[in-house]
PDB file of C-alpha atoms and ligand atoms in Angstrom:
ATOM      1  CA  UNK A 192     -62.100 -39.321 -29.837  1.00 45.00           C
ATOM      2  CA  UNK A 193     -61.689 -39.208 -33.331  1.00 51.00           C
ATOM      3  CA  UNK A 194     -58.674 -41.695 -34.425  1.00 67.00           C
ATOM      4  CA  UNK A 195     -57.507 -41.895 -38.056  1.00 65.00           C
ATOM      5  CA  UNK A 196     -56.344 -45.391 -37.904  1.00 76.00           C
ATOM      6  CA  UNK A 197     -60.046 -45.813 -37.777  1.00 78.00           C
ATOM      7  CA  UNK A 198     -60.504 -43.759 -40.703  1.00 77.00           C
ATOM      8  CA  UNK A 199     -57.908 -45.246 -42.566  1.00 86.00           C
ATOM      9  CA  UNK A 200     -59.132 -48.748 -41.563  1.00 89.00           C
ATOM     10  CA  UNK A 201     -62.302 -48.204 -42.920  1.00 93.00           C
ATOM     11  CA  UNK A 202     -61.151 -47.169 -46.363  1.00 94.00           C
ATOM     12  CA  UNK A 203     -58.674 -50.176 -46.495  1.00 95.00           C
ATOM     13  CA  UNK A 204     -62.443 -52.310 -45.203  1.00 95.00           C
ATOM     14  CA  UNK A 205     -64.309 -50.492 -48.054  1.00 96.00           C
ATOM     15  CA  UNK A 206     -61.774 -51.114 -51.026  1.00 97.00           C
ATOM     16  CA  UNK A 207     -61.426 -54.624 -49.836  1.00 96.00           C
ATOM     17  CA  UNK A 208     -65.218 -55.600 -50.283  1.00 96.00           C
ATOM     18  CA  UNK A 209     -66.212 -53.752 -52.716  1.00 97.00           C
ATOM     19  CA  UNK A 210     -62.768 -53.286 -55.217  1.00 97.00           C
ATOM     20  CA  UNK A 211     -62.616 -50.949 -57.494  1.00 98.00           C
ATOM     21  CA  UNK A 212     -61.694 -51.346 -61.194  1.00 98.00           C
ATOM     22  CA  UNK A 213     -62.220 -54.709 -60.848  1.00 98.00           C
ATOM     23  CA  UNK A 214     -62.047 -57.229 -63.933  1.00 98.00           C
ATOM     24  CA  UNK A 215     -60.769 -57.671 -67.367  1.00 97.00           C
ATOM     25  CA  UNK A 216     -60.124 -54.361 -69.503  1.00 96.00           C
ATOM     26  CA  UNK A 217     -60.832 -55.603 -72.919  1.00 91.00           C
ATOM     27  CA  UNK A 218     -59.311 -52.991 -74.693  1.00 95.00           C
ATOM     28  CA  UNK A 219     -56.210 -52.880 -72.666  1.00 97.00           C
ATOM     29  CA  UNK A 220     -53.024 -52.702 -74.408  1.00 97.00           C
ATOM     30  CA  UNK A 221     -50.520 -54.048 -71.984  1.00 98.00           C
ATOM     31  CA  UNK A 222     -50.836 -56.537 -69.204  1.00 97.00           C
ATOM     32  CA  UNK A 223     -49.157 -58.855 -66.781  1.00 97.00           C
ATOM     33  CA  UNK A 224     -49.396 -61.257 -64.016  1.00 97.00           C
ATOM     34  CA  UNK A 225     -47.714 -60.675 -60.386  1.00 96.00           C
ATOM     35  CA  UNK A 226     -47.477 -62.588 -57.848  1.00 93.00           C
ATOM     36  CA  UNK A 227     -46.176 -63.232 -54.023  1.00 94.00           C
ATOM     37  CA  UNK A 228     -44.219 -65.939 -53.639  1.00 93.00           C
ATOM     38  CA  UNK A 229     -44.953 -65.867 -49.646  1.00 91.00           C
ATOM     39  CA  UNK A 230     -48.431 -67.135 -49.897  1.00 93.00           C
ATOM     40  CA  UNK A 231     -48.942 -67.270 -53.414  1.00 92.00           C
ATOM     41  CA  UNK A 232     -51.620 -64.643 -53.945  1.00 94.00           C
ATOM     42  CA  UNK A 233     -51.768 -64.010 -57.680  1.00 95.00           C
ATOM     43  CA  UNK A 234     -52.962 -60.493 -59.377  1.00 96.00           C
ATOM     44  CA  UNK A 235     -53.230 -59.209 -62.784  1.00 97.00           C
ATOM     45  CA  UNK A 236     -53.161 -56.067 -64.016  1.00 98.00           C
ATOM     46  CA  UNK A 237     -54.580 -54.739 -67.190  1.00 98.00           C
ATOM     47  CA  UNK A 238     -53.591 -51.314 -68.876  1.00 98.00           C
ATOM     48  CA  UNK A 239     -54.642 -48.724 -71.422  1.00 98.00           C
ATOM     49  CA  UNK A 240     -51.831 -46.318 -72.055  1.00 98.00           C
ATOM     50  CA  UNK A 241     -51.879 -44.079 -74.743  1.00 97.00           C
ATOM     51  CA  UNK A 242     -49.497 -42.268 -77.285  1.00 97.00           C
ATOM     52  CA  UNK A 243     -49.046 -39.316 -74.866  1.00 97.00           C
ATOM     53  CA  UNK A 244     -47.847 -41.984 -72.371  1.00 97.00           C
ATOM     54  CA  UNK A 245     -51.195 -41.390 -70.530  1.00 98.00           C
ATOM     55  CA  UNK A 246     -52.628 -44.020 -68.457  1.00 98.00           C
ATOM     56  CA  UNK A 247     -56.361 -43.969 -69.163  1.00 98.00           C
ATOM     57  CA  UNK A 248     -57.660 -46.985 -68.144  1.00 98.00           C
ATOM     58  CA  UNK A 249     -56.842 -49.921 -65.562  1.00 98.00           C
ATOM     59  CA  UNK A 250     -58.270 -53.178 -63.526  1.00 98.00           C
ATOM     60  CA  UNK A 251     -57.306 -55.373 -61.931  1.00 98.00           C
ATOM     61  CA  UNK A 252     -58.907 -59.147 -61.508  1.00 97.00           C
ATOM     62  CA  UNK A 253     -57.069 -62.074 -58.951  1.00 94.00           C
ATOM     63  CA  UNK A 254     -57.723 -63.439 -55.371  1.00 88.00           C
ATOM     64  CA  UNK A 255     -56.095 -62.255 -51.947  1.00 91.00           C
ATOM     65  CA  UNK A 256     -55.811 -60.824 -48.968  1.00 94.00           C
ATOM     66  CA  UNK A 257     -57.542 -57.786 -47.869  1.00 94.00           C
ATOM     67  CA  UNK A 258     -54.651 -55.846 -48.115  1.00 95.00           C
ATOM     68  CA  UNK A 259     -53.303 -56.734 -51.359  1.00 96.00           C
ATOM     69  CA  UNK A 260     -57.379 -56.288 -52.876  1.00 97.00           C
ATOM     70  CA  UNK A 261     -57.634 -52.560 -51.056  1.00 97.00           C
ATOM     71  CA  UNK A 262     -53.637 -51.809 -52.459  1.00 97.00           C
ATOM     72  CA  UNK A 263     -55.025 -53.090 -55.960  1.00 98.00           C
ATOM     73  CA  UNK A 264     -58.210 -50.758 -55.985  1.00 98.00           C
ATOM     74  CA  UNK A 265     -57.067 -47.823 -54.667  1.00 98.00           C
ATOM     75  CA  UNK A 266     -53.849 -48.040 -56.973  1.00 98.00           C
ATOM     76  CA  UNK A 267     -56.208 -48.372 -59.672  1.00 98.00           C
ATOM     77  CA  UNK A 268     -58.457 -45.131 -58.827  1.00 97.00           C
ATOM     78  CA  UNK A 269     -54.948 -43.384 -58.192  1.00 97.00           C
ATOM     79  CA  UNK A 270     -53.405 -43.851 -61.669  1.00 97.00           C
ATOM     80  CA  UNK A 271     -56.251 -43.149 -63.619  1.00 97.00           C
ATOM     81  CA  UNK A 272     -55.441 -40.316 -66.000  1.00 97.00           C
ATOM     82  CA  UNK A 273     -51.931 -40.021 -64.358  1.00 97.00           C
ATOM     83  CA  UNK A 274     -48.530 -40.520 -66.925  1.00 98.00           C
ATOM     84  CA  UNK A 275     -46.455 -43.476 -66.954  1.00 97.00           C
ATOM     85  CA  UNK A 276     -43.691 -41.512 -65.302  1.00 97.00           C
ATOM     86  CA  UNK A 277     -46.229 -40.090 -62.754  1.00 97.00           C
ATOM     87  CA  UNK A 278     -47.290 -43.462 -61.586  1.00 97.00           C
ATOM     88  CA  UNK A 279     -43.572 -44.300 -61.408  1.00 96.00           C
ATOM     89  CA  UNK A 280     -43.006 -41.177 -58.868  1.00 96.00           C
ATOM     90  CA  UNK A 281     -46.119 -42.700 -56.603  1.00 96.00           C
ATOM     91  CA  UNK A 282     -44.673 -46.063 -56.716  1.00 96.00           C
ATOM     92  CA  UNK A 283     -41.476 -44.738 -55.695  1.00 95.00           C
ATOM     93  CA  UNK A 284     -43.237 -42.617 -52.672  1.00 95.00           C
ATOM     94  CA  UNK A 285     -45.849 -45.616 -52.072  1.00 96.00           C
ATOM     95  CA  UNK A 286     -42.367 -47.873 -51.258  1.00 94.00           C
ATOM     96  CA  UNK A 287     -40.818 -45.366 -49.319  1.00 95.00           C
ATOM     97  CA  UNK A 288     -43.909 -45.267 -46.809  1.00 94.00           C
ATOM     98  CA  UNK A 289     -44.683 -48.758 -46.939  1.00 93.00           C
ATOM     99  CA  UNK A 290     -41.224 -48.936 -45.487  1.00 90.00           C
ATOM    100  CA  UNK A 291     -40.299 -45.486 -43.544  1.00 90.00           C
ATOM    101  CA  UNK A 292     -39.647 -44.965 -40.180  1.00 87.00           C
ATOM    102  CA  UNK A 293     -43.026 -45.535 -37.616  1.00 83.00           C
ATOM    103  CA  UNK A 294     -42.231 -41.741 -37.223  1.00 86.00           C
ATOM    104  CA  UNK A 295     -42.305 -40.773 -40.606  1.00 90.00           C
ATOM    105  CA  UNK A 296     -45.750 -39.005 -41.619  1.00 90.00           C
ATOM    106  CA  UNK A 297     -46.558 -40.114 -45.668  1.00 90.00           C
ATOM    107  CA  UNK A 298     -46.409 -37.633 -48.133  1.00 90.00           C
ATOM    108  CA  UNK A 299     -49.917 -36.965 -49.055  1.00 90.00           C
ATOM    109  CA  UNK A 300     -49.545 -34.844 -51.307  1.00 91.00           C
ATOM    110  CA  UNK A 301     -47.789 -37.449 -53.540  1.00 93.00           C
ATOM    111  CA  UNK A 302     -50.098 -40.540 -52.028  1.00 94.00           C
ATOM    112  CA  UNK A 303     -53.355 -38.882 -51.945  1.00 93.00           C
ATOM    113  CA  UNK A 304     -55.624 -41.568 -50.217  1.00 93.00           C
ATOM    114  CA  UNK A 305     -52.943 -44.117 -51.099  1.00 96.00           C
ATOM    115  CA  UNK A 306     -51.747 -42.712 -47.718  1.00 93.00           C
ATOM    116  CA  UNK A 307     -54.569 -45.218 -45.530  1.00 93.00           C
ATOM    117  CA  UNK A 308     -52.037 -48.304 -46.114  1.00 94.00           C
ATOM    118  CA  UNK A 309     -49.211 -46.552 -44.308  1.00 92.00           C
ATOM    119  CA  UNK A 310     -49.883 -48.502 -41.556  1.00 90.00           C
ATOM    120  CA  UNK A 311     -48.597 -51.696 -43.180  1.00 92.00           C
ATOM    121  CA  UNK A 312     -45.237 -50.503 -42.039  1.00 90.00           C
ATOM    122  CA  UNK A 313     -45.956 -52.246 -39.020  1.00 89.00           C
ATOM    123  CA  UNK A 314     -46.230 -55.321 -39.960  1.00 89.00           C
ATOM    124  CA  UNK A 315     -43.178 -56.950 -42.198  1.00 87.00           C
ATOM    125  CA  UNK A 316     -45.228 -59.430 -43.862  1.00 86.00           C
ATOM    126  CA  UNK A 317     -47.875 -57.246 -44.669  1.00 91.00           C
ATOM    127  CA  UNK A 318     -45.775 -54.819 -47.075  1.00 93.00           C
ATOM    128  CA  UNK A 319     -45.884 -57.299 -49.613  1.00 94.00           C
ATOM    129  CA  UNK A 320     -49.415 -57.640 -49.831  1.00 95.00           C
ATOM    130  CA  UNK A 321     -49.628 -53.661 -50.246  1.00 96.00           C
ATOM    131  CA  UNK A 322     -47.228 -53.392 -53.055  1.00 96.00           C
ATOM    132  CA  UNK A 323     -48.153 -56.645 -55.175  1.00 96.00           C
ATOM    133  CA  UNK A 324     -50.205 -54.383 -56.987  1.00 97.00           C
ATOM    134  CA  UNK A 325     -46.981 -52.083 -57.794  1.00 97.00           C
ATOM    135  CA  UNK A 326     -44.380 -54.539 -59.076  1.00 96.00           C
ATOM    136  CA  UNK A 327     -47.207 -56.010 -61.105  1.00 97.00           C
ATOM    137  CA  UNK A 328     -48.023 -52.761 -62.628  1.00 97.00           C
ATOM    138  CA  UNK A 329     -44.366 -52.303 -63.601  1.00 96.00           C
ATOM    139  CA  UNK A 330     -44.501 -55.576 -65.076  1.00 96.00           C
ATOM    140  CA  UNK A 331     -47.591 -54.936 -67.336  1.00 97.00           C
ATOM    141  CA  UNK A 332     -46.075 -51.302 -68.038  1.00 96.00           C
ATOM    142  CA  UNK A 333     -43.358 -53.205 -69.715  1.00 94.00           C
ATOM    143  CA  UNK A 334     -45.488 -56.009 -71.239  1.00 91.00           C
ATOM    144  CA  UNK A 335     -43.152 -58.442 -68.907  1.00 91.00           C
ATOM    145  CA  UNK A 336     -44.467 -62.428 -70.128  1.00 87.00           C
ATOM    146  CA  UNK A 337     -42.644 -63.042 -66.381  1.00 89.00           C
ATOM    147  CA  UNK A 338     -44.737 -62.724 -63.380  1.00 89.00           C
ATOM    148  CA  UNK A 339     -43.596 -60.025 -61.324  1.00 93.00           C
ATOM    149  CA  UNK A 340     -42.736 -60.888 -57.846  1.00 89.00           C
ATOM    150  CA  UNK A 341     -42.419 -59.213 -54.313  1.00 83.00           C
ATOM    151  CA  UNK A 342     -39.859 -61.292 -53.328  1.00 73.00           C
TER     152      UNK A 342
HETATM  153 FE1  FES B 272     -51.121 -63.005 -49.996  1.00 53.08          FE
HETATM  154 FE2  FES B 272     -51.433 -60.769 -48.707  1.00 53.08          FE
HETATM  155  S1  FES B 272     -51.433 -62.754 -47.864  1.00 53.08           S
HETATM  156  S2  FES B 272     -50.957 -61.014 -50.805  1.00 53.08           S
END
């Protein structure tokens, strides 16, 4: 029978190995570190916004988990093109599901195929893996010289 955990399991497998957006963005204009203090997984984030407050470009380059490498990449392929305040919305919505009720069904429509890592609610330790990626990018969005951390 067909199961979406599968499905979703495979996407989180596929973004894992093979990352997307993925390295150094040399003509990024903001940046910043993150980090998790838990198991001290490191990420950085590199951004190209422009004047209309557009993202247009981002990577990512670090080492961890599986989790916190699939959040990264598909985070990356999510914001592309999207506006600062736009990426703040899905950050918002990506925290509520990482966190919601077992019960609670993600908002799609907001997540798109950020949706796969809803399953992280499930495991405590886990949810900071999936949103390293997030704080960080709110760090580089403000140029922050302090690492951003889950904790
Ligand atoms: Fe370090 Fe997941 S175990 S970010």
């Amino acid at each position: 029978m067909f199961d979406l955990r599968d499905l979703y399991q495979q996407v989180i497998v596929d973004h894992s190995k093979s990352p997307r957006n993925f390295g150094q963005l040399d003509d990024c204009n903001h940046q910043a570190d993150g980090y998790n203090p838990l198991c001290g997984d490191k990420l950085h984030i590199y951004l190209r916004i422009n004047d209309e407050n557009i993202i247009e470009d981002v990577s990512f380059e670090g080492e961890g988990c599986a989790i916190s490498v699939a959040s990264a990449s598909l985070m990356t392929d999510a914001l592309k093109g999207k506006s600062v305040s736009e990426s703040q919305a899905i950050f918002e919505q990506f925290q509520h599901m990482a966190t919601a009720d077992l019960a609670e069904a993600p908002d799609e429509a907001v997540l798109g195929k950020l949706a796969v890592l809803a399953g992280v609610r499930e495991f405590p330790s886990r949810i900071k893996c999936a949103t390293l990626c997030w704080h960080t990018l709110q760090a580089a969005v403000k140029d922050s010289e302090t690492p951003a951390k889950t904790e």
